[in-house]
Tab-separated table of N, CA and C in Angstrom:
chain	number	residue	atom	x	y	z
A	1	UNK	N	-10.997	24.529	4.951
A	1	UNK	CA	-11.237	25.335	6.126
A	1	UNK	C	-11.530	24.469	7.349
A	2	UNK	N	-12.193	23.331	7.148
A	2	UNK	CA	-12.639	22.515	8.273
A	2	UNK	C	-11.465	22.009	9.113
A	3	UNK	N	-10.293	21.888	8.508
A	3	UNK	CA	-9.120	21.425	9.245
A	3	UNK	C	-8.534	22.517	10.150
A	4	UNK	N	-9.055	23.737	10.042
A	4	UNK	CA	-8.567	24.863	10.833
A	4	UNK	C	-9.459	25.199	12.025
A	5	UNK	N	-10.513	24.420	12.236
A	5	UNK	CA	-11.435	24.723	13.328
A	5	UNK	C	-11.364	23.659	14.417
A	6	UNK	N	-11.568	24.103	15.645
A	6	UNK	CA	-11.521	23.195	16.794
A	6	UNK	C	-12.756	22.313	16.874
A	7	UNK	N	-13.831	22.755	16.248
A	7	UNK	CA	-15.109	22.014	16.306
A	7	UNK	C	-15.616	21.750	14.889
A	8	UNK	N	-14.982	20.825	14.163
A	8	UNK	CA	-15.438	20.555	12.794
A	8	UNK	C	-16.880	20.054	12.745
A	9	UNK	N	-17.338	19.420	13.813
A	9	UNK	CA	-18.723	18.954	13.863
A	9	UNK	C	-19.694	20.139	13.872
A	10	UNK	N	-19.420	21.130	14.698
A	10	UNK	CA	-20.263	22.332	14.741
A	10	UNK	C	-20.169	23.122	13.430
A	11	UNK	N	-18.977	23.211	12.893
A	11	UNK	CA	-18.748	23.933	11.647
A	11	UNK	C	-19.597	23.342	10.523
A	12	UNK	N	-19.567	22.014	10.381
A	12	UNK	CA	-20.340	21.356	9.335
A	12	UNK	C	-21.844	21.525	9.575
A	13	UNK	N	-22.275	21.456	10.822
A	13	UNK	CA	-23.696	21.638	11.141
A	13	UNK	C	-24.160	23.046	10.786
A	14	UNK	N	-23.313	24.041	11.034
A	14	UNK	CA	-23.693	25.427	10.706
A	14	UNK	C	-23.760	25.641	9.196
A	15	UNK	N	-22.875	25.015	8.468
A	15	UNK	CA	-22.935	25.109	7.010
A	15	UNK	C	-24.189	24.396	6.504
A	16	UNK	N	-24.485	23.231	7.072
A	16	UNK	CA	-25.670	22.473	6.658
A	16	UNK	C	-26.949	23.276	6.881
A	17	UNK	N	-26.980	24.084	7.935
A	17	UNK	CA	-28.168	24.900	8.219
A	17	UNK	C	-28.406	25.951	7.139
A	18	UNK	N	-27.383	26.290	6.374
A	18	UNK	CA	-27.508	27.291	5.316
A	18	UNK	C	-27.952	26.701	3.979
A	19	UNK	N	-27.990	25.373	3.907
A	19	UNK	CA	-28.294	24.696	2.650
A	19	UNK	C	-29.759	24.264	2.628
A	20	UNK	N	-30.407	24.497	1.507
A	20	UNK	CA	-31.808	24.083	1.353
A	20	UNK	C	-31.895	22.570	1.194
A	21	UNK	N	-33.009	21.968	1.583
A	21	UNK	CA	-33.194	20.534	1.337
A	21	UNK	C	-32.987	20.211	-0.150
A	22	UNK	N	-32.269	19.134	-0.386
A	22	UNK	CA	-31.917	18.746	-1.749
A	22	UNK	C	-30.621	19.366	-2.217
A	23	UNK	N	-30.099	20.316	-1.443
A	23	UNK	CA	-28.851	20.986	-1.808
A	23	UNK	C	-27.632	20.161	-1.436
A	24	UNK	N	-26.499	20.585	-1.946
A	24	UNK	CA	-25.239	19.867	-1.720
A	24	UNK	C	-24.186	20.772	-1.111
A	25	UNK	N	-23.256	20.142	-0.439
A	25	UNK	CA	-22.059	20.798	0.083
A	25	UNK	C	-20.883	19.986	-0.436
A	26	UNK	N	-19.882	20.643	-0.951
A	26	UNK	CA	-18.655	19.975	-1.372
A	26	UNK	C	-17.542	20.468	-0.464
A	27	UNK	N	-16.843	19.532	0.124
A	27	UNK	CA	-15.758	19.856	1.048
A	27	UNK	C	-14.478	19.209	0.546
A	28	UNK	N	-13.415	19.982	0.479
A	28	UNK	CA	-12.098	19.406	0.246
A	28	UNK	C	-11.258	19.698	1.475
A	29	UNK	N	-10.433	18.738	1.828
A	29	UNK	CA	-9.610	18.855	3.028
A	29	UNK	C	-8.466	17.858	2.927
A	30	UNK	N	-7.365	18.099	3.598
A	30	UNK	CA	-6.319	17.075	3.605
A	30	UNK	C	-6.849	15.765	4.205
A	31	UNK	N	-6.348	14.662	3.704
A	31	UNK	CA	-6.737	13.337	4.170
A	31	UNK	C	-6.013	13.007	5.479
A	32	UNK	N	-6.762	12.846	6.550
A	32	UNK	CA	-6.174	12.527	7.849
A	32	UNK	C	-5.502	11.177	7.910
A	33	UNK	N	-5.888	10.262	7.025
A	33	UNK	CA	-5.288	8.924	7.022
A	33	UNK	C	-3.963	8.853	6.283
A	34	UNK	N	-3.573	9.952	5.626
A	34	UNK	CA	-2.317	9.989	4.879
A	34	UNK	C	-1.145	9.649	5.806
A	35	UNK	N	-0.232	8.820	5.335
A	35	UNK	CA	0.819	8.275	6.192
A	35	UNK	C	1.711	9.322	6.851
A	36	UNK	N	1.802	10.521	6.314
A	36	UNK	CA	2.639	11.555	6.918
A	36	UNK	C	1.895	12.437	7.926
A	37	UNK	N	0.596	12.216	8.079
A	37	UNK	CA	-0.192	13.019	9.009
A	37	UNK	C	0.204	12.704	10.453
A	38	UNK	N	0.493	13.738	11.209
A	38	UNK	CA	0.862	13.573	12.621
A	38	UNK	C	-0.111	14.303	13.550
A	39	UNK	N	-1.219	14.761	12.994
A	39	UNK	CA	-2.191	15.500	13.799
A	39	UNK	C	-3.186	14.551	14.463
A	40	UNK	N	-3.825	15.001	15.548
A	40	UNK	CA	-4.778	14.133	16.239
A	40	UNK	C	-6.018	13.873	15.385
A	41	UNK	N	-6.632	12.751	15.651
A	41	UNK	CA	-7.886	12.388	14.996
A	41	UNK	C	-9.012	13.057	15.775
A	42	UNK	N	-9.906	13.759	15.087
A	42	UNK	CA	-10.971	14.489	15.769
A	42	UNK	C	-11.792	13.569	16.673
A	43	UNK	N	-12.142	12.407	16.190
A	43	UNK	CA	-12.991	11.507	16.976
A	43	UNK	C	-12.293	10.979	18.225
A	44	UNK	N	-10.987	11.132	18.333
A	44	UNK	CA	-10.254	10.712	19.538
A	44	UNK	C	-10.082	11.843	20.545
A	45	UNK	N	-10.511	13.039	20.187
A	45	UNK	CA	-10.316	14.196	21.054
A	45	UNK	C	-11.464	14.296	22.062
A	46	UNK	N	-11.123	14.258	23.330
A	46	UNK	CA	-12.128	14.324	24.384
A	46	UNK	C	-12.735	15.721	24.478
A	47	UNK	N	-11.894	16.752	24.370
A	47	UNK	CA	-12.383	18.126	24.510
A	47	UNK	C	-11.764	19.028	23.446
A	48	UNK	N	-12.414	19.169	22.291
A	48	UNK	CA	-11.848	20.011	21.233
A	48	UNK	C	-11.678	21.469	21.642
A	49	UNK	N	-12.330	21.896	22.713
A	49	UNK	CA	-12.207	23.296	23.148
A	49	UNK	C	-10.762	23.665	23.463
A	50	UNK	N	-9.928	22.694	23.802
A	50	UNK	CA	-8.518	23.000	24.097
A	50	UNK	C	-7.779	23.524	22.863
A	51	UNK	N	-8.357	23.314	21.679
A	51	UNK	CA	-7.722	23.772	20.440
A	51	UNK	C	-8.272	25.111	19.944
A	52	UNK	N	-9.217	25.697	20.660
A	52	UNK	CA	-9.851	26.926	20.176
A	52	UNK	C	-8.873	28.073	19.978
A	53	UNK	N	-7.859	28.174	20.803
A	53	UNK	CA	-6.893	29.272	20.656
A	53	UNK	C	-6.002	29.105	19.425
A	54	UNK	N	-5.984	27.925	18.841
A	54	UNK	CA	-5.147	27.643	17.677
A	54	UNK	C	-5.877	27.852	16.354
A	55	UNK	N	-7.156	28.127	16.400
A	55	UNK	CA	-7.968	28.191	15.182
A	55	UNK	C	-7.536	29.297	14.229
A	56	UNK	N	-7.723	29.028	12.960
A	56	UNK	CA	-7.631	30.020	11.881
A	56	UNK	C	-6.245	30.626	11.681
A	57	UNK	N	-5.206	29.867	11.964
A	57	UNK	CA	-3.850	30.336	11.663
A	57	UNK	C	-3.697	30.418	10.140
A	58	UNK	N	-2.873	31.302	9.622
A	58	UNK	CA	-2.822	31.553	8.188
A	58	UNK	C	-2.035	30.542	7.360
A	59	UNK	N	-1.445	29.533	7.978
A	59	UNK	CA	-0.659	28.578	7.195
A	59	UNK	C	-0.937	27.165	7.682
A	60	UNK	N	-0.216	26.202	7.158
A	60	UNK	CA	-0.453	24.794	7.501
A	60	UNK	C	-0.275	24.526	8.988
A	61	UNK	N	0.472	25.371	9.692
A	61	UNK	CA	0.609	25.197	11.130
A	61	UNK	C	-0.726	25.393	11.832
A	62	UNK	N	-1.696	25.984	11.127
A	62	UNK	CA	-3.012	26.199	11.689
A	62	UNK	C	-3.933	25.000	11.565
A	63	UNK	N	-3.461	23.913	10.954
A	63	UNK	CA	-4.280	22.708	10.888
A	63	UNK	C	-4.392	22.120	12.289
A	64	UNK	N	-5.616	21.856	12.710
A	64	UNK	CA	-5.844	21.286	14.038
A	64	UNK	C	-6.086	19.791	13.926
A	65	UNK	N	-7.062	19.426	13.116
A	65	UNK	CA	-7.365	18.024	12.841
A	65	UNK	C	-7.348	17.833	11.335
A	66	UNK	N	-6.902	16.676	10.891
A	66	UNK	CA	-7.112	16.280	9.507
A	66	UNK	C	-8.073	15.109	9.582
A	67	UNK	N	-9.253	15.291	9.037
A	67	UNK	CA	-10.297	14.284	9.166
A	67	UNK	C	-9.934	13.001	8.420
A	68	UNK	N	-10.324	11.894	9.001
A	68	UNK	CA	-10.141	10.573	8.405
A	68	UNK	C	-11.445	10.176	7.725
A	69	UNK	N	-11.364	9.312	6.735
A	69	UNK	CA	-12.566	8.919	5.995
A	69	UNK	C	-13.627	8.315	6.913
A	70	UNK	N	-13.214	7.593	7.939
A	70	UNK	CA	-14.204	6.966	8.829
A	70	UNK	C	-14.892	7.973	9.756
A	71	UNK	N	-14.441	9.206	9.765
A	71	UNK	CA	-15.075	10.243	10.583
A	71	UNK	C	-16.142	11.018	9.808
A	72	UNK	N	-16.141	10.904	8.509
A	72	UNK	CA	-17.020	11.717	7.669
A	72	UNK	C	-18.493	11.368	7.874
A	73	UNK	N	-18.833	10.105	7.842
A	73	UNK	CA	-20.230	9.690	7.987
A	73	UNK	C	-20.821	10.128	9.330
A	74	UNK	N	-20.150	9.897	10.470
A	74	UNK	CA	-20.712	10.377	11.739
A	74	UNK	C	-20.870	11.901	11.792
A	75	UNK	N	-19.916	12.643	11.244
A	75	UNK	CA	-20.039	14.105	11.202
A	75	UNK	C	-21.239	14.515	10.353
A	76	UNK	N	-21.421	13.839	9.229
A	76	UNK	CA	-22.546	14.154	8.349
A	76	UNK	C	-23.874	13.879	9.053
A	77	UNK	N	-23.991	12.745	9.681
A	77	UNK	CA	-25.238	12.402	10.381
A	77	UNK	C	-25.592	13.445	11.422
A	78	UNK	N	-24.592	13.858	12.230
A	78	UNK	CA	-24.844	14.867	13.271
A	78	UNK	C	-25.260	16.210	12.685
A	79	UNK	N	-24.830	16.469	11.461
A	79	UNK	CA	-25.165	17.736	10.803
A	79	UNK	C	-26.458	17.627	9.991
A	80	UNK	N	-27.068	16.442	9.975
A	80	UNK	CA	-28.285	16.255	9.195
A	80	UNK	C	-28.030	16.129	7.708
A	81	UNK	N	-26.879	15.575	7.347
A	81	UNK	CA	-26.488	15.422	5.953
A	81	UNK	C	-26.290	13.957	5.602
A	82	UNK	N	-26.295	13.677	4.318
A	82	UNK	CA	-25.952	12.353	3.808
A	82	UNK	C	-24.657	12.481	3.018
A	83	UNK	N	-23.805	11.470	3.112
A	83	UNK	CA	-22.579	11.456	2.318
A	83	UNK	C	-22.907	10.806	0.986
A	84	UNK	N	-22.744	11.557	-0.082
A	84	UNK	CA	-22.977	11.012	-1.418
A	84	UNK	C	-21.721	10.368	-1.983
A	85	UNK	N	-20.567	10.980	-1.706
A	85	UNK	CA	-19.334	10.462	-2.296
A	85	UNK	C	-18.120	10.985	-1.538
A	86	UNK	N	-17.146	10.108	-1.365
A	86	UNK	CA	-15.834	10.489	-0.823
A	86	UNK	C	-14.797	10.082	-1.862
A	87	UNK	N	-13.936	11.011	-2.215
A	87	UNK	CA	-12.880	10.745	-3.184
A	87	UNK	C	-11.549	11.141	-2.560
A	88	UNK	N	-10.588	10.244	-2.625
A	88	UNK	CA	-9.220	10.550	-2.198
A	88	UNK	C	-8.390	10.789	-3.453
A	89	UNK	N	-7.531	11.794	-3.411
A	89	UNK	CA	-6.744	12.143	-4.595
A	89	UNK	C	-5.434	12.807	-4.185
A	90	UNK	N	-4.588	13.022	-5.126
A	90	UNK	CA	-3.267	13.641	-5.035
A	90	UNK	C	-2.275	12.709	-4.347
A	91	UNK	N	-1.413	12.145	-5.182
A	91	UNK	CA	-0.368	11.253	-4.676
A	91	UNK	C	0.768	12.077	-4.069
A	92	UNK	N	1.584	11.465	-3.225
A	92	UNK	CA	2.752	12.186	-2.678
A	92	UNK	C	3.676	12.694	-3.785
A	93	UNK	N	3.705	11.999	-4.913
A	93	UNK	CA	4.528	12.438	-6.048
A	93	UNK	C	4.075	13.802	-6.540
A	94	UNK	N	2.786	13.951	-6.792
A	94	UNK	CA	2.311	15.220	-7.342
A	94	UNK	C	2.159	16.291	-6.272
A	95	UNK	N	2.072	15.889	-5.017
A	95	UNK	CA	2.004	16.866	-3.929
A	95	UNK	C	3.395	17.374	-3.566
A	96	UNK	N	4.426	16.689	-4.055
A	96	UNK	CA	5.794	17.080	-3.745
A	96	UNK	C	6.252	16.639	-2.363
A	97	UNK	N	5.536	15.705	-1.758
A	97	UNK	CA	5.879	15.265	-0.406
A	97	UNK	C	7.026	14.264	-0.367
A	98	UNK	N	7.492	13.831	-1.505
A	98	UNK	CA	8.620	12.902	-1.531
A	98	UNK	C	9.793	13.531	-2.293
A	99	UNK	N	9.954	14.840	-2.085
A	99	UNK	CA	11.060	15.622	-2.668
A	99	UNK	C	11.083	15.541	-4.187
A	100	UNK	N	9.910	15.634	-4.808
A	100	UNK	CA	9.808	15.501	-6.258
A	100	UNK	C	9.616	16.826	-6.993
A	101	UNK	N	9.668	17.944	-6.285
A	101	UNK	CA	9.431	19.224	-6.940
A	101	UNK	C	10.302	19.419	-8.187
A	102	UNK	N	11.627	19.173	-8.116
A	102	UNK	CA	12.444	19.361	-9.329
A	102	UNK	C	12.032	18.414	-10.459
A	103	UNK	N	11.668	17.181	-10.104
A	103	UNK	CA	11.251	16.203	-11.102
A	103	UNK	C	9.941	16.630	-11.767
A	104	UNK	N	9.028	17.168	-10.982
A	104	UNK	CA	7.738	17.597	-11.528
A	104	UNK	C	7.899	18.737	-12.538
A	105	UNK	N	8.961	19.507	-12.406
A	105	UNK	CA	9.196	20.618	-13.324
A	105	UNK	C	9.642	20.148	-14.703
A	106	UNK	N	10.253	18.953	-14.776
A	106	UNK	CA	10.770	18.489	-16.069
A	106	UNK	C	9.974	17.340	-16.683
A	107	UNK	N	9.182	16.629	-15.872
A	107	UNK	CA	8.387	15.532	-16.420
A	107	UNK	C	7.256	16.073	-17.288
A	108	UNK	N	7.003	15.426	-18.415
A	108	UNK	CA	5.844	15.852	-19.225
A	108	UNK	C	4.551	15.648	-18.430
A	109	UNK	N	3.651	16.597	-18.550
A	109	UNK	CA	2.381	16.561	-17.803
A	109	UNK	C	1.616	15.244	-17.968
A	110	UNK	N	1.567	14.650	-19.167
A	110	UNK	CA	0.845	13.378	-19.301
A	110	UNK	C	1.405	12.263	-18.405
A	111	UNK	N	2.699	12.256	-18.171
A	111	UNK	CA	3.293	11.233	-17.293
A	111	UNK	C	2.840	11.461	-15.853
A	112	UNK	N	2.822	12.698	-15.443
A	112	UNK	CA	2.364	13.030	-14.085
A	112	UNK	C	0.893	12.645	-13.935
A	113	UNK	N	0.093	12.913	-14.963
A	113	UNK	CA	-1.332	12.571	-14.916
A	113	UNK	C	-1.541	11.059	-14.844
A	114	UNK	N	-0.707	10.286	-15.540
A	114	UNK	CA	-0.795	8.824	-15.461
A	114	UNK	C	-0.478	8.365	-14.039
A	115	UNK	N	0.547	8.928	-13.433
A	115	UNK	CA	0.893	8.571	-12.053
A	115	UNK	C	-0.266	8.870	-11.110
A	116	UNK	N	-0.911	9.984	-11.324
A	116	UNK	CA	-2.057	10.358	-10.487
A	116	UNK	C	-3.229	9.407	-10.716
A	117	UNK	N	-3.487	9.050	-11.953
A	117	UNK	CA	-4.572	8.112	-12.279
A	117	UNK	C	-4.301	6.744	-11.665
A	118	UNK	N	-3.083	6.273	-11.757
A	118	UNK	CA	-2.723	4.977	-11.171
A	118	UNK	C	-2.918	5.014	-9.655
A	119	UNK	N	-2.537	6.105	-9.016
A	119	UNK	CA	-2.678	6.200	-7.561
A	119	UNK	C	-4.145	6.136	-7.140
A	120	UNK	N	-5.038	6.660	-7.967
A	120	UNK	CA	-6.475	6.623	-7.638
A	120	UNK	C	-7.082	5.239	-7.827
A	121	UNK	N	-6.372	4.353	-8.518
A	121	UNK	CA	-6.905	3.001	-8.732
A	121	UNK	C	-6.361	2.004	-7.712
A	122	UNK	N	-5.626	2.486	-6.733
A	122	UNK	CA	-5.127	1.610	-5.669
A	122	UNK	C	-6.294	1.044	-4.867
A	123	UNK	N	-6.092	-0.096	-4.206
A	123	UNK	CA	-7.135	-0.602	-3.302
A	123	UNK	C	-7.443	0.437	-2.218
A	124	UNK	N	-8.662	0.434	-1.743
A	124	UNK	CA	-9.146	1.432	-0.782
A	124	UNK	C	-8.238	1.591	0.430
A	125	UNK	N	-7.777	0.491	0.997
A	125	UNK	CA	-6.938	0.581	2.199
A	125	UNK	C	-5.623	1.301	1.911
A	126	UNK	N	-5.063	1.091	0.718
A	126	UNK	CA	-3.825	1.790	0.345
A	126	UNK	C	-4.093	3.258	0.041
A	127	UNK	N	-5.202	3.549	-0.639
A	127	UNK	CA	-5.531	4.943	-0.952
A	127	UNK	C	-5.660	5.768	0.324
A	128	UNK	N	-6.256	5.200	1.370
A	128	UNK	CA	-6.442	5.931	2.625
A	128	UNK	C	-5.109	6.337	3.242
A	129	UNK	N	-4.074	5.569	3.002
A	129	UNK	CA	-2.743	5.878	3.541
A	129	UNK	C	-1.874	6.677	2.573
A	130	UNK	N	-2.082	6.463	1.265
A	130	UNK	CA	-1.149	6.997	0.275
A	130	UNK	C	-1.562	8.320	-0.357
A	131	UNK	N	-2.846	8.682	-0.302
A	131	UNK	CA	-3.281	9.888	-1.004
A	131	UNK	C	-3.468	11.055	-0.038
A	132	UNK	N	-3.099	12.215	-0.488
A	132	UNK	CA	-2.946	13.397	0.354
A	132	UNK	C	-4.258	14.149	0.613
A	133	UNK	N	-5.135	14.211	-0.366
A	133	UNK	CA	-6.329	15.055	-0.276
A	133	UNK	C	-7.615	14.229	-0.287
A	134	UNK	N	-8.680	14.847	0.231
A	134	UNK	CA	-9.990	14.222	0.256
A	134	UNK	C	-11.040	15.237	-0.188
A	135	UNK	N	-12.001	14.752	-0.957
A	135	UNK	CA	-13.157	15.566	-1.329
A	135	UNK	C	-14.404	14.779	-0.930
A	136	UNK	N	-15.368	15.495	-0.388
A	136	UNK	CA	-16.623	14.863	0.044
A	136	UNK	C	-17.783	15.677	-0.511
A	137	UNK	N	-18.775	14.963	-1.052
A	137	UNK	CA	-20.007	15.622	-1.459
A	137	UNK	C	-21.106	15.174	-0.499
A	138	UNK	N	-21.667	16.140	0.204
A	138	UNK	CA	-22.774	15.905	1.129
A	138	UNK	C	-24.067	16.354	0.453
A	139	UNK	N	-25.154	15.749	0.867
A	139	UNK	CA	-26.472	16.173	0.384
A	139	UNK	C	-27.372	16.360	1.600
A	140	UNK	N	-28.141	17.435	1.560
A	140	UNK	CA	-29.109	17.666	2.627
A	140	UNK	C	-30.441	17.071	2.177
A	141	UNK	N	-30.946	16.074	2.910
A	141	UNK	CA	-32.215	15.430	2.510
A	141	UNK	C	-33.392	16.388	2.574
């Protein structure tokens, strides 16, 4: 959902206000560092209000920002949260971003799972570019 709002910083802060101290928030969102991402980086946007009319569209065209891993910690701090863990996952192969849909239908599931496991063991700099999705676990102190 956070990729559909013009003010992801405010959105995260409002969610954090609903969580009791010691509680957690888990967020999944597309990885902004993925090599096929063509959307603006939230931290580079001078005035996110210009995107307010685009919010909450029902499909991928409604994505405004795809957050990058280096934006997560500052967003968490502003919301009064701590980042416990960031995980990047889903390779372009399993996401079907490299025209693999027909191949995924015939490959045995264990082979696909091995490809996904190998992609998660890439060096951090490659994972930031090569993996499609991101999950973050925040904790409210």
